[in-house]
Every structure is written in C-alpha cells, then in structure tokens.
GROMACS .gro file of N, CA and C in nm:
model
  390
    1UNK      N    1  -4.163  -2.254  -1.621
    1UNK     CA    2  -4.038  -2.282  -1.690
    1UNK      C    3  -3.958  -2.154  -1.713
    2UNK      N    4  -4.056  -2.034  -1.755
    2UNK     CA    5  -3.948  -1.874  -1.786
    2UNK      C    6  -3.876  -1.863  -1.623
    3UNK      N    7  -3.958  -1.862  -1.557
    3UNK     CA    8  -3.880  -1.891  -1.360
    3UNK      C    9  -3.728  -1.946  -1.394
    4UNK      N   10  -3.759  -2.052  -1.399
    4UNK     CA   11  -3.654  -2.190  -1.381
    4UNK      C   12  -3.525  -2.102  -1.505
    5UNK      N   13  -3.535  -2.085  -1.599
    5UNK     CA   14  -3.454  -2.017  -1.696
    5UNK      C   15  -3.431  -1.891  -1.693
    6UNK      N   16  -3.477  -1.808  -1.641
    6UNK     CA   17  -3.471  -1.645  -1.529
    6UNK      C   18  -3.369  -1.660  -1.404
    7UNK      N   19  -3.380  -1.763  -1.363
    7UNK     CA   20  -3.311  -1.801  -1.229
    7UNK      C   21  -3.215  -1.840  -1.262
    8UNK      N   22  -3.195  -1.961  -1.321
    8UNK     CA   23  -3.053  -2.029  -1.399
    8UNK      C   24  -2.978  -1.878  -1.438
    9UNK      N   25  -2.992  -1.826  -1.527
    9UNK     CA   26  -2.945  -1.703  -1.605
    9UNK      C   27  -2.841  -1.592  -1.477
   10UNK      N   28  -2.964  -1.547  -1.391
   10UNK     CA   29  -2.909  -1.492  -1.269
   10UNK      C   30  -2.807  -1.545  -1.197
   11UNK      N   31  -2.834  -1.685  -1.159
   11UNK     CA   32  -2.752  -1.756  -1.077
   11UNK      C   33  -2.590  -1.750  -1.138
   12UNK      N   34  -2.575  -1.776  -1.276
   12UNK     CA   35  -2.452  -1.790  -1.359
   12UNK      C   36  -2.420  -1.616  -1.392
   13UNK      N   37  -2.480  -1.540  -1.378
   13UNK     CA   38  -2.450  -1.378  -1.366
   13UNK      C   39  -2.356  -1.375  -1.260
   14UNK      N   40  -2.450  -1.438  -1.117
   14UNK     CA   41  -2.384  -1.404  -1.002
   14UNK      C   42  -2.269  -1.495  -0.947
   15UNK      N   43  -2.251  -1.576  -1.012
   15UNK     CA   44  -2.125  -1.649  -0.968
   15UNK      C   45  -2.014  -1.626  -1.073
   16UNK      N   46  -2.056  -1.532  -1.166
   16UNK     CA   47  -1.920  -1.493  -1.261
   16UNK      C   48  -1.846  -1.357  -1.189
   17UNK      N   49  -1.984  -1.269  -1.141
   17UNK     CA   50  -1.963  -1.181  -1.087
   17UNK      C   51  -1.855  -1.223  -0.940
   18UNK      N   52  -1.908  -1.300  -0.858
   18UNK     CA   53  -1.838  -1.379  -0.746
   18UNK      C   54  -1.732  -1.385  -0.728
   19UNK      N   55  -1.649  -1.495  -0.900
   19UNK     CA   56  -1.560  -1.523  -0.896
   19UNK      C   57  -1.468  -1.420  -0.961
   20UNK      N   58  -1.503  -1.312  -1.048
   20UNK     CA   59  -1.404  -1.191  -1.047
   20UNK      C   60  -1.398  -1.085  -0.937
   21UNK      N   61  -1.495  -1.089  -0.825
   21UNK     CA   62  -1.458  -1.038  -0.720
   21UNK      C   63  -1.341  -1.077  -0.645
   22UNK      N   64  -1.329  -1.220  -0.624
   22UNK     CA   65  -1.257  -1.264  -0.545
   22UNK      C   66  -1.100  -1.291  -0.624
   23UNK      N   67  -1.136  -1.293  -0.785
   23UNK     CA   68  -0.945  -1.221  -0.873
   23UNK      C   69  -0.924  -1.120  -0.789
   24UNK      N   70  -0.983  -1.002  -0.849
   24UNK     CA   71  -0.964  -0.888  -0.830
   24UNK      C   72  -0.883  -0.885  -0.666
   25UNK      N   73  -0.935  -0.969  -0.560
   25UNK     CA   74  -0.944  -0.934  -0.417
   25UNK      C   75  -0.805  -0.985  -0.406
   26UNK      N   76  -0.740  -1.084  -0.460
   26UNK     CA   77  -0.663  -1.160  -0.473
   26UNK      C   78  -0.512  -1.108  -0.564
   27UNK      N   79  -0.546  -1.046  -0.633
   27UNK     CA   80  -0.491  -0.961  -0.741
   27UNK      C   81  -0.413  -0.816  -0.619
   28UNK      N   82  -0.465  -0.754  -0.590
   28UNK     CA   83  -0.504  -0.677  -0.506
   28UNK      C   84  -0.414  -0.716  -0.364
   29UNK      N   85  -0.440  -0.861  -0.270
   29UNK     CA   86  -0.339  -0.898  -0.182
   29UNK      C   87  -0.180  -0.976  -0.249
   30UNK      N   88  -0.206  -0.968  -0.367
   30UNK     CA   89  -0.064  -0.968  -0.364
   30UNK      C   90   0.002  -0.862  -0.395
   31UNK      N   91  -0.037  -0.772  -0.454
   31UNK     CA   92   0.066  -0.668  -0.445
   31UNK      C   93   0.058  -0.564  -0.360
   32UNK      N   94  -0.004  -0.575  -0.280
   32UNK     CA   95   0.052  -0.554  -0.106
   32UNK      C   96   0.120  -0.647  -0.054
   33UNK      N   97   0.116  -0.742  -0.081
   33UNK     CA   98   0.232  -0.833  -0.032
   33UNK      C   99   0.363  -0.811  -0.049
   34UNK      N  100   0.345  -0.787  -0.193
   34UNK     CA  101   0.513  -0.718  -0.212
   34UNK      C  102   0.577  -0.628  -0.200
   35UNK      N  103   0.497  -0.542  -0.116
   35UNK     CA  104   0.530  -0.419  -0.100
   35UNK      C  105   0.613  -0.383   0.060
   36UNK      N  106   0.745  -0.325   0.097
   36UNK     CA  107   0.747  -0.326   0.235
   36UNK      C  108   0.690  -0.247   0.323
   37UNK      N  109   0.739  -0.190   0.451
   37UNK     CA  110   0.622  -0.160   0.516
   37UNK      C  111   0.660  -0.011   0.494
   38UNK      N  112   0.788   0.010   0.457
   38UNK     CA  113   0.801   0.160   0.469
   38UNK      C  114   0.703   0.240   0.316
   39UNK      N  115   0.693   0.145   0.208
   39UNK     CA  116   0.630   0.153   0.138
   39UNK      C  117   0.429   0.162   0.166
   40UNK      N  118   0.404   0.071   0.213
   40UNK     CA  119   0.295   0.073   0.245
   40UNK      C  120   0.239   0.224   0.388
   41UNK      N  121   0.370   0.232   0.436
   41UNK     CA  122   0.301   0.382   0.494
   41UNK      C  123   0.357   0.469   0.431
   42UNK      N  124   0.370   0.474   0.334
   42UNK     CA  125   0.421   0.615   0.264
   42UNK      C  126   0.286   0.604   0.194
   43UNK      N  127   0.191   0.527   0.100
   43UNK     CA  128   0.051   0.529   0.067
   43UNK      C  129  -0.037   0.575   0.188
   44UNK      N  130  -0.036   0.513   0.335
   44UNK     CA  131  -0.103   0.557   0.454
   44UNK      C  132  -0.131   0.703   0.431
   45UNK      N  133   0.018   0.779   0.441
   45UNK     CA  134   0.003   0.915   0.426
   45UNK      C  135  -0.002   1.000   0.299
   46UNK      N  136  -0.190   0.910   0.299
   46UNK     CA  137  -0.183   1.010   0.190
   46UNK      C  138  -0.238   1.153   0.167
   47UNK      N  139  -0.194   1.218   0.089
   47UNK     CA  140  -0.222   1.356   0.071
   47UNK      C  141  -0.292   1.393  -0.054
   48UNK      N  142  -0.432   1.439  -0.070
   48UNK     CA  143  -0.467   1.446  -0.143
   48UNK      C  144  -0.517   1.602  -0.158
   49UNK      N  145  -0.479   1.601  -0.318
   49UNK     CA  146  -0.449   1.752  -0.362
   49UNK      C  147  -0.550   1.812  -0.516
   50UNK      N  148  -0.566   1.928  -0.476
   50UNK     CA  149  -0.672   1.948  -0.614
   50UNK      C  150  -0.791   1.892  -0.595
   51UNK      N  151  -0.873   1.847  -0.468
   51UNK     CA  152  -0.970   1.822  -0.477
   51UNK      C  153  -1.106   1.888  -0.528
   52UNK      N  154  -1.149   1.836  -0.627
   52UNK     CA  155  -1.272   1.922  -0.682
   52UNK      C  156  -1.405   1.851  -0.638
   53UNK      N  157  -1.483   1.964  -0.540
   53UNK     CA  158  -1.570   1.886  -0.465
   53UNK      C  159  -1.734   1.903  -0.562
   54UNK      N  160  -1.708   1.972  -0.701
   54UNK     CA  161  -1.795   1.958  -0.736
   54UNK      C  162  -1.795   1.844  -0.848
   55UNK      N  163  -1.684   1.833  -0.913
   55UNK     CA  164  -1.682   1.654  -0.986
   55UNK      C  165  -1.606   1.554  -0.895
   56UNK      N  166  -1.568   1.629  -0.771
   56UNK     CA  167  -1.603   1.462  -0.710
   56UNK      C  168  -1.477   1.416  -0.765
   57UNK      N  169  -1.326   1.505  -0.796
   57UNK     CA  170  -1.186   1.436  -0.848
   57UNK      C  171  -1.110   1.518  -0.761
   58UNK      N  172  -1.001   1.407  -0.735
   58UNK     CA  173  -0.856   1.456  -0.702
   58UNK      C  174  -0.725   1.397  -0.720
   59UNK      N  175  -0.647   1.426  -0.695
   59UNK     CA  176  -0.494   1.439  -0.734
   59UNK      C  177  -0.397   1.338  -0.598
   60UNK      N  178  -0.363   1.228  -0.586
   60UNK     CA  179  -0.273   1.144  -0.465
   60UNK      C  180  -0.159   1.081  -0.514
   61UNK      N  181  -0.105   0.992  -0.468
   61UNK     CA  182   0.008   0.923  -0.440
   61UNK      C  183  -0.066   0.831  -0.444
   62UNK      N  184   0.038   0.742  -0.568
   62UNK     CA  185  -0.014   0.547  -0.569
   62UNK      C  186   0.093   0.472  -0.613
   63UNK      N  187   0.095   0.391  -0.613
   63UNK     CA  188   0.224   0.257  -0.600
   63UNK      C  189   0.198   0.153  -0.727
   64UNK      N  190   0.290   0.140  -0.837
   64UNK     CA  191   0.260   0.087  -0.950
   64UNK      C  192   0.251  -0.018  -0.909
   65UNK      N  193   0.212  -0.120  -0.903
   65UNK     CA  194   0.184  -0.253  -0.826
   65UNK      C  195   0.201  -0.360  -0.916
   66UNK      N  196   0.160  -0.368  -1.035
   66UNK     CA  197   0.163  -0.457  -1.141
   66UNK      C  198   0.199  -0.371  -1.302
   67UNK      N  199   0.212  -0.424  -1.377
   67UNK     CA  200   0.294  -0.369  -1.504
   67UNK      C  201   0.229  -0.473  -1.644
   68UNK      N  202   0.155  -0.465  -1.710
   68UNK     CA  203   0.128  -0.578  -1.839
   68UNK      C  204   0.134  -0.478  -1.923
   69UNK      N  205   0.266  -0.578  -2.031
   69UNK     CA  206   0.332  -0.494  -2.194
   69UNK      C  207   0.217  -0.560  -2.294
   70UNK      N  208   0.140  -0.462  -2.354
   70UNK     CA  209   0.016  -0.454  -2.442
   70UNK      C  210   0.034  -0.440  -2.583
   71UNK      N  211   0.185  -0.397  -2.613
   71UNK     CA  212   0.245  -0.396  -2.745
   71UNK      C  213   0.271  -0.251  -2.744
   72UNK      N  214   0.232  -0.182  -2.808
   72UNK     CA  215   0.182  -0.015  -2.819
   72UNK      C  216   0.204   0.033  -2.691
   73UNK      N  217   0.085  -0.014  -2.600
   73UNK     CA  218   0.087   0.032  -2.473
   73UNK      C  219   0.064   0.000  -2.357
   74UNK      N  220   0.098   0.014  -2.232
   74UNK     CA  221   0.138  -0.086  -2.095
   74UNK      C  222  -0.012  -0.046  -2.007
   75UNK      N  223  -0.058  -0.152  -1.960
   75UNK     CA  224  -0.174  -0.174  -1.860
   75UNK      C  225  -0.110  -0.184  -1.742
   76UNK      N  226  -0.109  -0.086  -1.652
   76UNK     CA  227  -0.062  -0.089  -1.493
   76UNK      C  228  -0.204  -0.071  -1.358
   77UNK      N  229  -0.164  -0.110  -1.279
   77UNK     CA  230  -0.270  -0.152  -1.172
   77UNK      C  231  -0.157  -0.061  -1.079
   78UNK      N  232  -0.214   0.040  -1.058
   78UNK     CA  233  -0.209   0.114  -0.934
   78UNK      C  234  -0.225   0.132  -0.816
   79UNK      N  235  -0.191   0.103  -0.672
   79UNK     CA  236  -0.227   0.118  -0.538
   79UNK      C  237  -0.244   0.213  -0.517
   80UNK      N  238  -0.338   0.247  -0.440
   80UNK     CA  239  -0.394   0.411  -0.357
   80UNK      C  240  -0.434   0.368  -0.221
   81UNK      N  241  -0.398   0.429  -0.160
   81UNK     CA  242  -0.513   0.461  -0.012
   81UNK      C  243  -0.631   0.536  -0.003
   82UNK      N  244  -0.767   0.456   0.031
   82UNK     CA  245  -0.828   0.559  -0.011
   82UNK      C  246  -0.850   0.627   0.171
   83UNK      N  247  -0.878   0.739   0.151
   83UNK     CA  248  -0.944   0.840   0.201
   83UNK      C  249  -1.020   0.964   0.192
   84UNK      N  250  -1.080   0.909   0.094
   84UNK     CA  251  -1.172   1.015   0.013
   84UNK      C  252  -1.332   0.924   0.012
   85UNK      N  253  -1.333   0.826  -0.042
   85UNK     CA  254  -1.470   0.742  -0.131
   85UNK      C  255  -1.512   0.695   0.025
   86UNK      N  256  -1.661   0.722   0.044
   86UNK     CA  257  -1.707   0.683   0.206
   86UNK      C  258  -1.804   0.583   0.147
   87UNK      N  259  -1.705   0.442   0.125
   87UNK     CA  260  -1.752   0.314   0.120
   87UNK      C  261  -1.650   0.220   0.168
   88UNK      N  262  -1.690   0.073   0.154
   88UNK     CA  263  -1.655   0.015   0.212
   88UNK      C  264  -1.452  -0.007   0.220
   89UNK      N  265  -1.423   0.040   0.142
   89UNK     CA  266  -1.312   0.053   0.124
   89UNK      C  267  -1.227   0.183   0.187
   90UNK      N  268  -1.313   0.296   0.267
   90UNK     CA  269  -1.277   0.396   0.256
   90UNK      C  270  -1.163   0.350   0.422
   91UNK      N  271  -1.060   0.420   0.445
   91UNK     CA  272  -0.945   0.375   0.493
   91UNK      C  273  -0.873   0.262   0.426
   92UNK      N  274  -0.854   0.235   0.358
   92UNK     CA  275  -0.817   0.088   0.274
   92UNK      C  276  -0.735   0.110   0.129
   93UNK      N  277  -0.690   0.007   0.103
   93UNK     CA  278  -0.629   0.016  -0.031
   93UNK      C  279  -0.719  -0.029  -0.151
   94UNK      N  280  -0.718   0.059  -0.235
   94UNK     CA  281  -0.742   0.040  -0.388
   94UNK      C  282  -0.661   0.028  -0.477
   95UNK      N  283  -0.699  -0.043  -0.608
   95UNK     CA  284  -0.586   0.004  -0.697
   95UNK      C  285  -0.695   0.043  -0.786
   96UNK      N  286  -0.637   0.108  -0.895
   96UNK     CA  287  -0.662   0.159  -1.008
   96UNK      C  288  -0.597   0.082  -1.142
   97UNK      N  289  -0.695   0.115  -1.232
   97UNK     CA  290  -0.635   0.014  -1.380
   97UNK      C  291  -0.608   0.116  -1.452
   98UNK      N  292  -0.482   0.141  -1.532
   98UNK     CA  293  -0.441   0.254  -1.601
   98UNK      C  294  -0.383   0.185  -1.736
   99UNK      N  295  -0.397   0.301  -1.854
   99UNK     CA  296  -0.335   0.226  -1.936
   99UNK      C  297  -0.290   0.386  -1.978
  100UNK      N  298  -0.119   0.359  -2.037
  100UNK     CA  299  -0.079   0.445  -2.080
  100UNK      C  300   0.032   0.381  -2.189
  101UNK      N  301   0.034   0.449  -2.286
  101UNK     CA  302   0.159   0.474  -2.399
  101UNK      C  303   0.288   0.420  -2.364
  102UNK      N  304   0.324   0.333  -2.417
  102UNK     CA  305   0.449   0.276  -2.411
  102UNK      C  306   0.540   0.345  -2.437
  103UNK      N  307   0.554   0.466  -2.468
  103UNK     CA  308   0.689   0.504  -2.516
  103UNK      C  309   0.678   0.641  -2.384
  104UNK      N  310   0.542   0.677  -2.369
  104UNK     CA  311   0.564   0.768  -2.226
  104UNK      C  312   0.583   0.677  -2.097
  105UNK      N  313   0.552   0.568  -2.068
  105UNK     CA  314   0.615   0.492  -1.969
  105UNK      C  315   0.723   0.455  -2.010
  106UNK      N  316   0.794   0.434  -2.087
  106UNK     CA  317   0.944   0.420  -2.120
  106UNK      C  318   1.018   0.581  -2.080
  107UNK      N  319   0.923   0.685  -2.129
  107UNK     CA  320   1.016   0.799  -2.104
  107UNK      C  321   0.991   0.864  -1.998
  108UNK      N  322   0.911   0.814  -1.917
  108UNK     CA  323   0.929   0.872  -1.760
  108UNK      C  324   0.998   0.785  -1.652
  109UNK      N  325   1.015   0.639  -1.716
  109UNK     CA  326   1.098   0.546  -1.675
  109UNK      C  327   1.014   0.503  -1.565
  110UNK      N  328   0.887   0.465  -1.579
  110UNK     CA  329   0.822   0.399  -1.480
  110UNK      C  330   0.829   0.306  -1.485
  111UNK      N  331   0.875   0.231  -1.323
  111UNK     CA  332   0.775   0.050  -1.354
  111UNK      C  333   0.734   0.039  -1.212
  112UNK      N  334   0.735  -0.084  -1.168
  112UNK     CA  335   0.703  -0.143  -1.063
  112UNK      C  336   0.734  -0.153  -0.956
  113UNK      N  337   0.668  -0.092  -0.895
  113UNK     CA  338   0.698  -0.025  -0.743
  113UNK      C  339   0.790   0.089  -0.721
  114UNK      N  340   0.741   0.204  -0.838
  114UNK     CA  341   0.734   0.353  -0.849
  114UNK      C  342   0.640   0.425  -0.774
  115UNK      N  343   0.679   0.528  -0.736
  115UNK     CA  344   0.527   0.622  -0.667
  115UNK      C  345   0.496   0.712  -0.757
  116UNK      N  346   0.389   0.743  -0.791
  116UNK     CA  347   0.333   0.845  -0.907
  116UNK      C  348   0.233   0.889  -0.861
  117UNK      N  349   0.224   1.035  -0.896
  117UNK     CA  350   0.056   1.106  -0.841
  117UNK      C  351  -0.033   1.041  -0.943
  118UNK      N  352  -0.167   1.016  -0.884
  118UNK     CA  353  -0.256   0.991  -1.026
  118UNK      C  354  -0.406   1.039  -0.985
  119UNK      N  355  -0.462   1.082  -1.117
  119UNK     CA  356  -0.558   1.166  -1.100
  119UNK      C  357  -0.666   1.062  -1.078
  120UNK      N  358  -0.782   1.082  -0.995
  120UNK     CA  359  -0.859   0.987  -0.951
  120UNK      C  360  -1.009   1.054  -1.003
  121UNK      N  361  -1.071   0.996  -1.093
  121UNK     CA  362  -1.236   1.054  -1.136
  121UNK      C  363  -1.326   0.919  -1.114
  122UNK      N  364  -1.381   0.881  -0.935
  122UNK     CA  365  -1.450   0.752  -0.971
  122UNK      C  366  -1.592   0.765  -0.998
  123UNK      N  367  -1.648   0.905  -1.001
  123UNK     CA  368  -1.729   0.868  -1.120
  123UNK      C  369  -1.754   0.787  -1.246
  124UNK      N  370  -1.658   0.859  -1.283
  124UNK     CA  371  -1.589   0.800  -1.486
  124UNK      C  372  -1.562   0.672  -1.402
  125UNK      N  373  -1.498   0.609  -1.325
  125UNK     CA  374  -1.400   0.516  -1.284
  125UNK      C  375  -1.298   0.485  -1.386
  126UNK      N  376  -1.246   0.632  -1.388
  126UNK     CA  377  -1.102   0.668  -1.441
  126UNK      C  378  -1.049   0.715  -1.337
  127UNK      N  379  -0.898   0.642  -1.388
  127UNK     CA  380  -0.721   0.715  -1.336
  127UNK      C  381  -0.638   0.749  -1.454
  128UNK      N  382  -0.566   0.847  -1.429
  128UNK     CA  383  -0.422   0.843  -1.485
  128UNK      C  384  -0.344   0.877  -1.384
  129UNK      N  385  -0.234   0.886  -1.419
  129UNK     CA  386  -0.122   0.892  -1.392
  129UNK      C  387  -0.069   1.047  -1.491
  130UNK      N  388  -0.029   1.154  -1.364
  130UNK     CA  389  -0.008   1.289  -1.386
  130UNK      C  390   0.138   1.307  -1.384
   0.00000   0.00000   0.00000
C-alpha cells in the first residue's frame, strides 16, 4: 500500500511538473510570435559581454517580451538567445523572469518589445536588466 501511495504522489508531482513545462513552452512561443523577423535576428546576433568564466555570468541583449503591473513593481519575461548554456536550449531562445521597481521601469521608459542588456547568473537563475 506505501508503493501504491509513493507512486500516486510521484505521478501527480510529474504531471504538475508536465503541465508547467508545456505553459512555460507556450508562454515562450508566443512571444516570439510577436516579434518580427528583423527583431528576432537582432537577438540571433548576440553579443555577449563581461563574461566571467569563473561564476559562470555575463552581460547580452534581450527583448522584453511580456510586461505584468505587480503594484510597486513590474514582472517582465525577457527573450535572450542563448549561446552560452551547452544544453538543450543552447542556440535557441530563452527568456528570463525579471522583476524590477516600478518607478525605475517607468524611468527608463521600458516596455514591450524594448531591447535591454541583462545580466545573466544561471547558476542563481537570476537576471536583471543593466
């Protein structure tokens, strides 16, 4: 019976896990969707700067992709290209989840479908925006 209730447990782990893979994946093709193409190769070429090869961080170009007002402060989802991380994603697009201060995204006048450098630590699996 601990089997049968060990298994159940796992099974509902892995299909929660499943189904926020496939948000995320989804999340993710649409805002490449909205993006045009001259946009989407300006991420292609990306250039990445300040690389620190002993923490494993650096400095690129990413595409605000999505924008959520948090009150205080704004949750943005970032596009990157990666060419750095040698996984499955590596040639490919990522985004990043950022949250910054509402009144500094008001005063740098960012929104949606801006280009901004942002600092990349996927260790931490932290970004900002520099």
């Amino acid at each position: 019976m601990l089997y049968v209730i060990g298994a159940l447990v796992l099974a509902v782990f892995v299909g929660i896990l499943v189904i926020a893979i496939k948000k995320e994946n989804a999340m993710q093709k649409q805002m490449l969707e909205e993006l045009n193409h001259a946009q989407i190769e300006e991420l292609k070429e990306n250039e990445v700067t300040d690389f620190d090869d002993k923490k494993f961080t650096w400095i690129q170009k990413g595409i605000i992709g999505n924008v959520n007002d948090k009150g205080d402060k704004v949750a943005l989802k970032v596009l990157w290209y990666n060419t750095v991380i040698n996984n499955n994603t590596l040639n490919d697009f990522q985004y990043a989840d950022i949250k910054i201060k509402k009144d500094e995204y008001e005063s740098r006048k960012l929104s949606k479908g801006i280009f901004v450098n942002i600092f990349i630590d996927p260790q931490k699996a932290n970004a900002k925006i520099v």
